[in-house]
Coordinates of C-alpha atoms in Angstrom, one line a residue:
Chain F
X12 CA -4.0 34.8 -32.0
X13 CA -7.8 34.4 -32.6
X14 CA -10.0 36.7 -30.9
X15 CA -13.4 36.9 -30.2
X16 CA -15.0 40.5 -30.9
X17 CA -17.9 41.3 -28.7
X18 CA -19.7 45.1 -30.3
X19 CA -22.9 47.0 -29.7
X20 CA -25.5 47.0 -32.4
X21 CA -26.0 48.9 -35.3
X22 CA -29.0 48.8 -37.6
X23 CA -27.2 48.1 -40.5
X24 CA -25.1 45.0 -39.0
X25 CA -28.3 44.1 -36.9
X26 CA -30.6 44.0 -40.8
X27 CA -28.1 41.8 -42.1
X28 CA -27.9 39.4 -39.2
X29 CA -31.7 38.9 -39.5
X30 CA -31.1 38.4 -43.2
X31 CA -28.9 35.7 -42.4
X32 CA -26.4 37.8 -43.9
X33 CA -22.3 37.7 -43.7
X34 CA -22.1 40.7 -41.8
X35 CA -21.6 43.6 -44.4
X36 CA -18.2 44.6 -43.1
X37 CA -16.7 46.0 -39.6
X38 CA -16.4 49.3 -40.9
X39 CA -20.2 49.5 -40.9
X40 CA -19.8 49.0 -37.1
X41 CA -16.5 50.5 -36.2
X42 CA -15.8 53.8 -37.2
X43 CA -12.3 53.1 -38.2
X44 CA -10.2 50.1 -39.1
X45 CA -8.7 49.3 -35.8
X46 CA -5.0 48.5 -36.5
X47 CA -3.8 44.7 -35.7
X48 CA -7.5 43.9 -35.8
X49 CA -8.4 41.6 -38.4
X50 CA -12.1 40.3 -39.2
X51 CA -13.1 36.5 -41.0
X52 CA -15.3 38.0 -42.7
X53 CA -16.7 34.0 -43.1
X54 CA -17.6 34.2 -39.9
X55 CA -21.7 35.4 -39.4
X56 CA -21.7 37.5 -36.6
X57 CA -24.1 35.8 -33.6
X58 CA -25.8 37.9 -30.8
X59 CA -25.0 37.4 -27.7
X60 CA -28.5 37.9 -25.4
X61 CA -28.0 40.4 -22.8
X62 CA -28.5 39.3 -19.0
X63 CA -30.6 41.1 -17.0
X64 CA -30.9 41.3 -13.5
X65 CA -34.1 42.9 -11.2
X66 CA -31.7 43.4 -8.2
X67 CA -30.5 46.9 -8.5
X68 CA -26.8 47.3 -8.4
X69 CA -26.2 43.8 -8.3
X70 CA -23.8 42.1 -11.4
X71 CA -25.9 40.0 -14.1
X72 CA -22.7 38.1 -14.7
X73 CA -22.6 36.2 -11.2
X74 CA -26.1 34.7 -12.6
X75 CA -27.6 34.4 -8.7
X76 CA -30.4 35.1 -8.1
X77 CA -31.9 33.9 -11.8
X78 CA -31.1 36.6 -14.4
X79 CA -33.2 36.7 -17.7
X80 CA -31.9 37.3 -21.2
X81 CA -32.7 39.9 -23.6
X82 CA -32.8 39.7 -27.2
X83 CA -34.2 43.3 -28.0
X84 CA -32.2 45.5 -30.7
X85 CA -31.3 48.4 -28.4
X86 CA -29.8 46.0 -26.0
X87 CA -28.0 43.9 -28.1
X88 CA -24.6 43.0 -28.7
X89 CA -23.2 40.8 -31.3
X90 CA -19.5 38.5 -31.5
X91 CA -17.2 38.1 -34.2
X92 CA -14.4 36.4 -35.2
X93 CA -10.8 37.7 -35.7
X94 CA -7.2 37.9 -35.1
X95 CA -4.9 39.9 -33.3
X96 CA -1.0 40.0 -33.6
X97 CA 0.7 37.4 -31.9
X98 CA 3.7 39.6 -30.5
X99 CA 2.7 40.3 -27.7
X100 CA 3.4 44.3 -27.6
X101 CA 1.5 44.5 -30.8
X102 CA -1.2 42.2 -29.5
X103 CA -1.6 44.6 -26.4
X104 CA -1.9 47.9 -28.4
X105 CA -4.6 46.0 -30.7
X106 CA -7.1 44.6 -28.0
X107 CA -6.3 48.4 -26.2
X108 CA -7.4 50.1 -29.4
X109 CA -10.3 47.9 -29.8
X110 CA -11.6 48.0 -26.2
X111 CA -11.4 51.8 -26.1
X112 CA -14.3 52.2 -28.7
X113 CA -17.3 52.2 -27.7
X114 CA -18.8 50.4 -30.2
X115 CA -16.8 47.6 -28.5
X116 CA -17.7 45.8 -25.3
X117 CA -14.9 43.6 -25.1
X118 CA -12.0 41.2 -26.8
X119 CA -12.3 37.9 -25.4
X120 CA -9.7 34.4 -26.5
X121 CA -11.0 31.8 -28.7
X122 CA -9.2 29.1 -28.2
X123 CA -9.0 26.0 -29.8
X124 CA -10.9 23.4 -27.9
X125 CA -11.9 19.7 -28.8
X126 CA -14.5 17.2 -28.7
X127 CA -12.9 14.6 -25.9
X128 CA -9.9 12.9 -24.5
X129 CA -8.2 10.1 -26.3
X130 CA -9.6 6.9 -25.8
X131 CA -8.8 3.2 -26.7
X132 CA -9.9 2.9 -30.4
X133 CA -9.0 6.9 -30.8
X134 CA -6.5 7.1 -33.9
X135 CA -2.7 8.1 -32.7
X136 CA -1.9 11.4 -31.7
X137 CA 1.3 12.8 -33.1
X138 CA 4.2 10.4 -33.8
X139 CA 7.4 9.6 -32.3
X140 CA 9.2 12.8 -33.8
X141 CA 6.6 15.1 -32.1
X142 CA 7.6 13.1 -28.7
X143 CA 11.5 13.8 -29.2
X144 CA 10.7 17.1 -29.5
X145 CA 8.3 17.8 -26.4
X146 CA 10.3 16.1 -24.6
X147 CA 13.4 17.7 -24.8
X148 CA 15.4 15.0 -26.1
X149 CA 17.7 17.8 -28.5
X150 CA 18.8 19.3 -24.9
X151 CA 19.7 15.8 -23.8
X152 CA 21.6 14.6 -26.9
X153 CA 23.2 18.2 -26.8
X154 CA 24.6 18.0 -23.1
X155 CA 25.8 14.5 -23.9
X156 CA 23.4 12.3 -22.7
X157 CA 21.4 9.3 -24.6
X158 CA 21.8 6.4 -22.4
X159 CA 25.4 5.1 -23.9
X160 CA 25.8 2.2 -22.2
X161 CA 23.1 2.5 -19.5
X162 CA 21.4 -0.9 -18.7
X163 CA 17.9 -0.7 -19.5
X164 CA 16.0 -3.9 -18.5
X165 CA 12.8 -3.8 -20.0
X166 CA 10.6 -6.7 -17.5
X167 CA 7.7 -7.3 -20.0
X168 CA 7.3 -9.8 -23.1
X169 CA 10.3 -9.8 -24.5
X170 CA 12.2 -7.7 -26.6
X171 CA 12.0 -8.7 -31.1
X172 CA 16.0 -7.3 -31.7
X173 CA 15.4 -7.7 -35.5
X174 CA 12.1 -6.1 -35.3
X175 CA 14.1 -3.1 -33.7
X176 CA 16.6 -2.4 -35.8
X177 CA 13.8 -2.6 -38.9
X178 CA 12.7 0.4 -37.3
X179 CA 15.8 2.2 -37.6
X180 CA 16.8 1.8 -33.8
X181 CA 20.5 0.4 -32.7
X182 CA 20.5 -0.7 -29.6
X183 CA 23.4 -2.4 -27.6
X184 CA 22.0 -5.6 -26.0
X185 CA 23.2 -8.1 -23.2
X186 CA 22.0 -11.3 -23.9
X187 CA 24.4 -12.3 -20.5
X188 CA 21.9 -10.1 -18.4
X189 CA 18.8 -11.1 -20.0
X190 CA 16.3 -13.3 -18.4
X191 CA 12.9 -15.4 -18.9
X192 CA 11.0 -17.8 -16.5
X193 CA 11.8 -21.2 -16.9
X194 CA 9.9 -22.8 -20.4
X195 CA 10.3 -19.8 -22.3
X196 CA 11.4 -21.4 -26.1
X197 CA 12.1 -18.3 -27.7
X198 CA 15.5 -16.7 -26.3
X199 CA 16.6 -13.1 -25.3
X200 CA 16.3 -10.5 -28.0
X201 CA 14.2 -13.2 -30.2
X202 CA 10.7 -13.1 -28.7
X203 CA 8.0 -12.8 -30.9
X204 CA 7.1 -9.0 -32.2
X205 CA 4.6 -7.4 -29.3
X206 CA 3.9 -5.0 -26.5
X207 CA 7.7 -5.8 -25.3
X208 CA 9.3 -4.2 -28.3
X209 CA 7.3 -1.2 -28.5
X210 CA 8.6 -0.4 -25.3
X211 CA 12.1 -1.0 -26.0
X212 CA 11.4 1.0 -29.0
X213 CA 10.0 3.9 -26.8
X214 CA 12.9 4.0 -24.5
X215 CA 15.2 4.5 -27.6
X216 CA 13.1 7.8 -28.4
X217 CA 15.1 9.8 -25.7
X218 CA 18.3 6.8 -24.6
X219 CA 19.0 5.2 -28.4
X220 CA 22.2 4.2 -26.7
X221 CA 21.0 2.3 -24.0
X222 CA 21.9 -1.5 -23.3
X223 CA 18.8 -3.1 -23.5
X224 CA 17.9 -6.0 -21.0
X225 CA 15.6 -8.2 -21.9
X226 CA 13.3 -9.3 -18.8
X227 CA 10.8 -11.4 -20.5
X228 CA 8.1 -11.7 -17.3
X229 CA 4.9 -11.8 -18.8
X230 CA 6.0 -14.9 -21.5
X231 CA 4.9 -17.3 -18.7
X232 CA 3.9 -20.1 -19.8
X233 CA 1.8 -20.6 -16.9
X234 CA -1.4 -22.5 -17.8
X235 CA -5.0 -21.5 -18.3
X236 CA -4.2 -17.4 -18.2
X237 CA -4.2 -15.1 -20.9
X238 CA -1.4 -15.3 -23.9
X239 CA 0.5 -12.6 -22.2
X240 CA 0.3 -12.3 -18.4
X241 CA 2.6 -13.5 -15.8
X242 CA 2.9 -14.0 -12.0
X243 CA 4.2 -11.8 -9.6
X244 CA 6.6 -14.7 -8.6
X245 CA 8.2 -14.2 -11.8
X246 CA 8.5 -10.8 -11.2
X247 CA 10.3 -11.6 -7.8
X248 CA 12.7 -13.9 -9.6
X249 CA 13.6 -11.5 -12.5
X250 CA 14.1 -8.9 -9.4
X251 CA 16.5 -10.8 -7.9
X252 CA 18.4 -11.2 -11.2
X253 CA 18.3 -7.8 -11.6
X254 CA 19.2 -6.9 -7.8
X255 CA 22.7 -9.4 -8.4
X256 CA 23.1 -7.4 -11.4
X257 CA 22.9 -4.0 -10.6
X258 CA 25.4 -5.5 -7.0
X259 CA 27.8 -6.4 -9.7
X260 CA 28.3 -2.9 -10.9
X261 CA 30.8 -0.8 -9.3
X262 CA 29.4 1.7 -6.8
X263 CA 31.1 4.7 -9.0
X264 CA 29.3 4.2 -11.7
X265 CA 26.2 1.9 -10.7
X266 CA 23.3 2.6 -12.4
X267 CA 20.0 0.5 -13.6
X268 CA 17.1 1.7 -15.0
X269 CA 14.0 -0.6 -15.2
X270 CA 10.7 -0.5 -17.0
X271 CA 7.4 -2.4 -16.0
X272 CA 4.9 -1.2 -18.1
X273 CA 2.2 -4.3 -16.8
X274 CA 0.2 -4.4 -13.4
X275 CA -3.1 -6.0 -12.2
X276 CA -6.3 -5.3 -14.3
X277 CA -8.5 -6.6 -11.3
X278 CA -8.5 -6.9 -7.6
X279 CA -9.8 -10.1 -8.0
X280 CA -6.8 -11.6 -9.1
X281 CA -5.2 -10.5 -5.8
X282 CA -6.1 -11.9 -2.2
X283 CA -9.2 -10.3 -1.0
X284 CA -10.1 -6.8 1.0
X285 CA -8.3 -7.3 4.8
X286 CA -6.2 -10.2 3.8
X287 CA -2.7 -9.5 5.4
X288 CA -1.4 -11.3 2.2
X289 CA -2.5 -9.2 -0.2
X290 CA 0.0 -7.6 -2.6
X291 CA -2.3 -4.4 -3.5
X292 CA -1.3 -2.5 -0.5
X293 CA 1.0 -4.3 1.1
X294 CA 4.4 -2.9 1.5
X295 CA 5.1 -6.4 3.1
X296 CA 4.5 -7.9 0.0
X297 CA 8.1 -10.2 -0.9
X298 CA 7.5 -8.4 -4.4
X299 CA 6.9 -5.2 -2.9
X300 CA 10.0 -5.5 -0.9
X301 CA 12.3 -6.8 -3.5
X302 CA 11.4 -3.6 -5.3
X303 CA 12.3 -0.8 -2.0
X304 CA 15.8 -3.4 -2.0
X305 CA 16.8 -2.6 -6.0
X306 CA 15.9 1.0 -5.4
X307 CA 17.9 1.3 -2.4
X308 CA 20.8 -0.6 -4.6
X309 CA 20.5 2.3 -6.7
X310 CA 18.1 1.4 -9.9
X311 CA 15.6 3.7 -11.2
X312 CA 12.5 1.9 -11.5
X313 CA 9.7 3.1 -13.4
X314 CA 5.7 1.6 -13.6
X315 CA 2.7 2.5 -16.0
X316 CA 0.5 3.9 -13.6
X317 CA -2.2 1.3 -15.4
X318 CA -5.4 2.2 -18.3
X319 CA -8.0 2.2 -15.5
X320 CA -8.5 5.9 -15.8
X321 CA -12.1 7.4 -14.9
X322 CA -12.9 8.8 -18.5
X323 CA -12.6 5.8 -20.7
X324 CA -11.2 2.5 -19.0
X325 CA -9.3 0.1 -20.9
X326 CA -12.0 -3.1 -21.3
X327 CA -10.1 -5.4 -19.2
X328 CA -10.2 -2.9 -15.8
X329 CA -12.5 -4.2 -13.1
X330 CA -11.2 -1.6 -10.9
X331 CA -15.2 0.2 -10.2
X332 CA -14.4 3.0 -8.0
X333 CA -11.8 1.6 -6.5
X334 CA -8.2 2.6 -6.3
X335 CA -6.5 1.3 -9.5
X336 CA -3.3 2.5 -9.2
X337 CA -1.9 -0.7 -7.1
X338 CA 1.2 -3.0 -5.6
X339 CA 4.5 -1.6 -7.2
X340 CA 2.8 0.6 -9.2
X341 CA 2.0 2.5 -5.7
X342 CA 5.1 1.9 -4.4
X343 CA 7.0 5.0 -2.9
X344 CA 10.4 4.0 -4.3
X345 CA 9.3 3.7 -8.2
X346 CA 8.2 6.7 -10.3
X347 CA 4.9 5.9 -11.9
X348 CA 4.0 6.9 -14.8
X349 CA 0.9 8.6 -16.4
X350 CA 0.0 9.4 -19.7
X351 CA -0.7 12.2 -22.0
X352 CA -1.4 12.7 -25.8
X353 CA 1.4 14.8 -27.8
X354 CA -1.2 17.5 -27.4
X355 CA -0.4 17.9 -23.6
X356 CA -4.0 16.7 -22.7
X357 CA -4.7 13.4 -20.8
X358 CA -5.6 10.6 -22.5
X359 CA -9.0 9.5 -20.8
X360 CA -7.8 5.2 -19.7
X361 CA -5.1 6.8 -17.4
X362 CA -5.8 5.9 -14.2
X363 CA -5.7 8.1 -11.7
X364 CA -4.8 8.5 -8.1
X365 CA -4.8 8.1 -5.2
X366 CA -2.1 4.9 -5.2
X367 CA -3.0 2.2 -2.9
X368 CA 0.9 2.2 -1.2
X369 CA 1.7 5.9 -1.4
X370 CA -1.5 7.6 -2.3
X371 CA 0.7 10.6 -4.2
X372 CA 0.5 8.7 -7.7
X373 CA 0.9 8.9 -10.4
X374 CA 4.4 10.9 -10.3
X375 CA 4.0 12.1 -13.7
X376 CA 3.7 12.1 -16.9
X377 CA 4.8 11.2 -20.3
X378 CA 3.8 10.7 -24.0
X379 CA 1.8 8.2 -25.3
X380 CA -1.2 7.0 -28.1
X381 CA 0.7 8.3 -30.3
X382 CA 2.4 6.3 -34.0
X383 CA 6.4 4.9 -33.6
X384 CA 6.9 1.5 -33.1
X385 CA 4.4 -0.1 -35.6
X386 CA 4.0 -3.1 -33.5
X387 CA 0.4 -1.5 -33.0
X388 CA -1.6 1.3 -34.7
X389 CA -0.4 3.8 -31.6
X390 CA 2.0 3.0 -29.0
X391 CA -0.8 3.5 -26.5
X392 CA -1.6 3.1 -22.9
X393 CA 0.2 4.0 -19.9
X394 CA 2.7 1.1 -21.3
X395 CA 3.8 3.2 -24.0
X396 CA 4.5 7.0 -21.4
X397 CA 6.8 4.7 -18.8
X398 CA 9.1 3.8 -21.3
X399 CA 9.2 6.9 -22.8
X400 CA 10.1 8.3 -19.6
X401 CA 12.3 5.5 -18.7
X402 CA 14.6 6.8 -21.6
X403 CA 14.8 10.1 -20.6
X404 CA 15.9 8.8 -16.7
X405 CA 18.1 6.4 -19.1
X406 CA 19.7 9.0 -20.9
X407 CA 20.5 11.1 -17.5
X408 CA 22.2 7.9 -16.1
X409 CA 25.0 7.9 -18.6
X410 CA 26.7 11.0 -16.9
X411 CA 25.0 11.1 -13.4
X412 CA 25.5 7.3 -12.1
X413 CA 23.8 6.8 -9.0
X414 CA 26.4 7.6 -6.7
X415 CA 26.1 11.2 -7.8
X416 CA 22.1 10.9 -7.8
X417 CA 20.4 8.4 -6.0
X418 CA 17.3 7.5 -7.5
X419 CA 15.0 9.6 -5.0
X420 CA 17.4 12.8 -5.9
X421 CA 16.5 12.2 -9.2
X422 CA 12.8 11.6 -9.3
X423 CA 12.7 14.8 -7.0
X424 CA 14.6 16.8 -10.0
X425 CA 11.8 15.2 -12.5
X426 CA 8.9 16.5 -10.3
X427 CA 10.4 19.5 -10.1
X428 CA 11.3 20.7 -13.6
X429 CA 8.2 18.6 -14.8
X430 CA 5.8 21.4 -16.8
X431 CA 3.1 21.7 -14.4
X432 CA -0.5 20.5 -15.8
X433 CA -3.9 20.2 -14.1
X434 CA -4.1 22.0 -11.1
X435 CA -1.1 23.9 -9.4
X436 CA 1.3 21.6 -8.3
X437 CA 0.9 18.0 -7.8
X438 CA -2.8 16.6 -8.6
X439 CA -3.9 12.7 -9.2
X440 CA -4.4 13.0 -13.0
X441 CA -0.6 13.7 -14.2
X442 CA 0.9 13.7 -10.7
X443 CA 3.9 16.6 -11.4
X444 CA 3.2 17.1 -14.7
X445 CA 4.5 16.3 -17.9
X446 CA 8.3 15.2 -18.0
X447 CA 10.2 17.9 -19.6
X448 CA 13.6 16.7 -20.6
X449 CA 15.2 20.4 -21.9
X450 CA 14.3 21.8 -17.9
X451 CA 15.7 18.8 -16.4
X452 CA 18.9 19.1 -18.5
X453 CA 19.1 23.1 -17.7
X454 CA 18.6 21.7 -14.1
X455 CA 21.4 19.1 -14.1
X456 CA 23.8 22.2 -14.7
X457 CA 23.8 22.7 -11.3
X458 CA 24.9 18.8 -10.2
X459 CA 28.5 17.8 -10.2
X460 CA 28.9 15.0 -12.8
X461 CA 30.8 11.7 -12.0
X462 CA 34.4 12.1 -12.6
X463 CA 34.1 8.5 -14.4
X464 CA 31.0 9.1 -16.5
X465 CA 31.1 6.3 -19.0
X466 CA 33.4 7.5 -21.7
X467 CA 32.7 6.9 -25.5
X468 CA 35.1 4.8 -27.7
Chain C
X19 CA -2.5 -26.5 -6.3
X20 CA -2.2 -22.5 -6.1
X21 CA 1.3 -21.2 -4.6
X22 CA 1.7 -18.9 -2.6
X23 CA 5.1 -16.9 -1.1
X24 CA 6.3 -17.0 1.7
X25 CA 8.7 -14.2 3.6
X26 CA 11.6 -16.0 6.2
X27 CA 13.8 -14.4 8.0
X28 CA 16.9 -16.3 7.4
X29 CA 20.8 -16.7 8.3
X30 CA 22.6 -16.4 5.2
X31 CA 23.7 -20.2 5.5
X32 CA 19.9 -21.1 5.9
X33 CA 19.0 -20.2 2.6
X34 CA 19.1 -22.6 0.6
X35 CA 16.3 -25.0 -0.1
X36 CA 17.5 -28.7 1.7
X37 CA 17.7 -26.1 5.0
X38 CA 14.5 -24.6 4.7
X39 CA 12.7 -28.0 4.4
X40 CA 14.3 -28.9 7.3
X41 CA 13.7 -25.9 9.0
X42 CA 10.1 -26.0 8.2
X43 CA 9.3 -30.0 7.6
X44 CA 8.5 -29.1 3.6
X45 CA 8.1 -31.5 1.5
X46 CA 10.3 -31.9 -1.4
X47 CA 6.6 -31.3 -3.8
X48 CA 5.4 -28.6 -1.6
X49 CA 8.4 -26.4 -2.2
X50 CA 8.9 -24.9 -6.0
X51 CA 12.4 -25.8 -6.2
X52 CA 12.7 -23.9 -9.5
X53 CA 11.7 -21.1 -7.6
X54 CA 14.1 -21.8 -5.3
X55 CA 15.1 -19.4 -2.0
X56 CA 14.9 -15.8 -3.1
X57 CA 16.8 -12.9 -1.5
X58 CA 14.4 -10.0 -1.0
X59 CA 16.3 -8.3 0.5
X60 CA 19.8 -8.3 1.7
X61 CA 20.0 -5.5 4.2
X62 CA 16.9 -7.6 6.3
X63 CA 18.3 -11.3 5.4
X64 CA 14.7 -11.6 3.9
X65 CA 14.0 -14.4 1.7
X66 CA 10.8 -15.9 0.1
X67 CA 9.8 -19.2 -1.6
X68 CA 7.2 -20.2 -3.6
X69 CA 5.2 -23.3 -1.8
X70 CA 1.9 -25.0 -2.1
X71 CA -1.0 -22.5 -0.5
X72 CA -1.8 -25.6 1.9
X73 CA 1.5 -26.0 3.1
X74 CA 2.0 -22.2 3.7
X75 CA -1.0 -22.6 6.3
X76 CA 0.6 -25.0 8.3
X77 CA 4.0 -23.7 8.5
X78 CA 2.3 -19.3 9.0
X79 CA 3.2 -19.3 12.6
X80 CA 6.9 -20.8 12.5
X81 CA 9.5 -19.3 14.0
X82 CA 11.6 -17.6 10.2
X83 CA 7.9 -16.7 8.6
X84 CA 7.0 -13.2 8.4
X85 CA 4.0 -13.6 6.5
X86 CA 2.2 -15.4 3.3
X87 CA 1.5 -13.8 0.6
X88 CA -0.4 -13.9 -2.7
X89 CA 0.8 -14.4 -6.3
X90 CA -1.7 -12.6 -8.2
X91 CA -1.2 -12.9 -12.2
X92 CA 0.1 -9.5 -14.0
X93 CA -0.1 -8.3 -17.8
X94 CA 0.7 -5.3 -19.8
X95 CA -0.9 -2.5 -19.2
X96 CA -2.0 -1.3 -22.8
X97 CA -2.3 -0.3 -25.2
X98 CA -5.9 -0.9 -24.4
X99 CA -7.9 -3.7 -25.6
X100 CA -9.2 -2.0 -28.3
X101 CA -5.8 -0.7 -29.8
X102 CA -4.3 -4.1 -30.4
X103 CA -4.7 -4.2 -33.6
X104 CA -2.0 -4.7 -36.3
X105 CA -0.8 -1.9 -38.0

């Protein structure tokens, strides 16, 4: 572990630091080597001015009233760099050795810190290895689950099967199930190459075993929008596909685990503020209710909690201070998702709550921006963490169907065994935390599996 | 024309498009008849259809509507703008 060394002066160490001098060793400060204590001697040792305060008694480190600094040799103190064991019994008797001379004033962490949070245009973080292994995905595999023959329906711009397996992913697909609004040309599992099959690619990180579903929503050929957008009455209609679908399933083992990773960029695409048909905050909202009725059939449904995050906004968001996280992607009975970099840290577009619905979004979240799919240079956004935890959700389905979990049990197991980021608790950055498939597994042990799991030919 | 949706309360047997014409004096053009008579939700017998925004203000305070509602446009969300590049 690297350490910081703050010591008292002494004229020989102070010289050389005037000099500009690598510090002419530690010996000349310490009177003995302190075991486990090791020195980068690259490192030029930099004092550290003393605060000084005129209250007597009072502590120079609260820094109220004004305290001034002192730079005179007598008083001064100097840090540098070093390690100390990583084991943590060693580690103790090291910083203990070192902070009973009195040479030293104290051992302090140095830990590795960064520039910023990820942005759009930031290069990928990590690849989709690293996110198998964060996420727990050797714990899932080991107690039997990767989505084998879980229906996935991936409601986006349609899935590019070819492009799929090219990338070394096998999925099981039902064509039968799929769906597109009306004037799509291209058919299921034939779409052009795009934002739909790096999802579908994502998913397979965690539930390569899934059956894919291919919703293809935002193909709409509707005229004078954007290449790839849709409209919510699409969404309704691929709902209520997916609502006969999930009906169809046996009750034993019904289970259904949907992906949207799409939402509004702007509320001026909805009605305006106080408008009782508005779809932003309106549980009333035929999409919005079509979306409580799938849940309450028993499908997991998962949103991108959106790229309209405070730090570094997608381009597109027109959000201003405004709540961002919106409609379904609010909605109580959905998990939404928000996303992080491999490196546990935020990634700056992910928008934040409160949720316009339930104002406790995002739920949590998952891994994103970082290289897998090669549809893009990172499978980025908030688009690319809901799939990735839509496969982990996938991958639980195959042995705890939702008659044995509903979909509410189950999201209350993810925000519990979810590794705990930003403040204590829940928090509007990354809701529960980070998804963490090896607690939820350890987790599971405790729930009675379905007696008719789907077995494996 | 913009469309709008429109929630009804219906009988099962209602819910079918020639029936909610009727039921509302629709048009055959006003009425998206691809988008036909949805079930939102089974457990309420809701059901919504997709008419012209026009229309939906004439028919608001009949008897099976619950309410009109918008049909914003959605997209994918990300990766952002910037990252859209190929490979």
């Amino acid at each position: 572990m690297r350490v910081l060394v703050q010591f008292r002066s002494s004229p020989a160490v102070h010289a050389a630091t005037l000099r500009g001098e690598a510090m002419p060793s530690f010996a000349a400060t310490a009177a003995e080597p302190i075991p486990g204590l090791v020195i980068d001697p690259a490192y030029n040792p930099v004092q550290v001015p003393t605060p000084q305060t005129d209250e007597p008694g009072a502590s120079p480190y609260r820094y109220s009233p004004a305290v001034s600094f002192s730079m005179a040799l007598e008083e001064a103190t100097y840090l540098v760099r070093g390690t100390v064991p990583d084991d943590p019994d060693d580690q103790r008797a090291a910083v203990a050795e070192a902070t009973a001379r009195p040479e030293v004033v104290g051992v302090y962490s140095d830990p590795v810190i960064s520039t910023c949070l990820v942005c759009p245009g930031d290069p990928a973080v990590g690849n989709d290895q690293d996110v198998a292994t964060q996420l727990g995905v050797k714990a899932l595999a080991d107690a039997g689950m990767d989505g084998y023959r879980v229906p996935v329906a991936i409601v986006d711009t349609g899935i590019n099967l070819a492009y799929l397996e090219s990338k070394g992913r096998d999925p099981k697909f039902s064509r039968q199930r799929s769906w597109a609004p009306a004037g799509v040309a291209t058919r299921p599992g034939q779409h052009p190459v795009g934002h739909g099959t790096m999802c579908a690619f994502d998913v397979g990180i965690a539930a390569p075993k899934a059956t894919l579903l291919d919703h293809a929503l935002l193909l709409s050929e509707t005229p004078g929008e954007t290449a790839m957008s849709g409209l919510l009455s699409d969404a309704v209609l691929s709902y209520s596909r997916l609502l006969e679908i999930i009906q169809a399933i046996p009750a034993s083992r019904r289970s259904l685990v949907v992906n949207n990773s799409w939402g509004m960029f702007s509320p001026t695409w909805d009605f305006p503020v106080g408008h009782p048909g508005k779809y932003s905050d309106n549980p009333a909202h035929p999409f919005n209710v079509i979306v409580a009725s799938l849940e309450s059939a028993g499908a997991d449904i998962l949103f991108a909690a959106g790229n309209c995050g405070r730090d570094c906004p997608d381009s597109r968001c027109q959000f201003g201070t405004s709540r961002p996280i919106c409609g379904a992607n609010s909605h109580p009975s959905v998990l939404s998702v928000a996303g992080v970099d491999t490196r546990m840290r935020r990634v700056g577009y992910s928008s934040q709550g409160p949720g316009r619905i339930d104002p406790d979004k995002p739920d949590l979240s998952a891994y994103t921006h970082f290289t897998g799919s090669g549809v893009y240079p990172a499978d980025g956004g908030t688009s690319a963490a809901c799939p990735v935890a839509t496969g982990v959700v996938a991958a639980v389905r195959e042995k705890y169907p939702s008659s044995v979990l509903t979909p509410a049990e189950l999201r209350a197991l993810l925000f519990k065994t979810a590794q705990d980021l930003g403040g204590t608790g829940f928090d509007h950055d990354f809701g529960w935390g980070v998804i963490d498939g090896t607690a939820l597994t350890a987790s599971l042990a405790g729930v009675k599996r379905s007696s008719r799991s789907r077995a494996r030919r | 024309m913009p469309r709008v949706m429109v929630t009804l309360r219906l009988a099962p047997e209602q819910a079918s498009l020639a029936e909610v014409r009727d039921l509302l004096g629709l048009t055959p053009d006003e009425v998206d008849p691809a988008f036909g008579v949805v079930n939102i939700s089974p457990a309420e017998h809701l059901y919504t259809i997709l008419v012209d925004e026009a229309a939906a203000g004439r028919i608001a305070d009949a008897e099976p509507v619950e309410g009109v509602y918008g049909n914003p446009r959605v997209e994918p969300f990300g990766p952002p703008e910037e990252d859209q590049s190929s490979p």
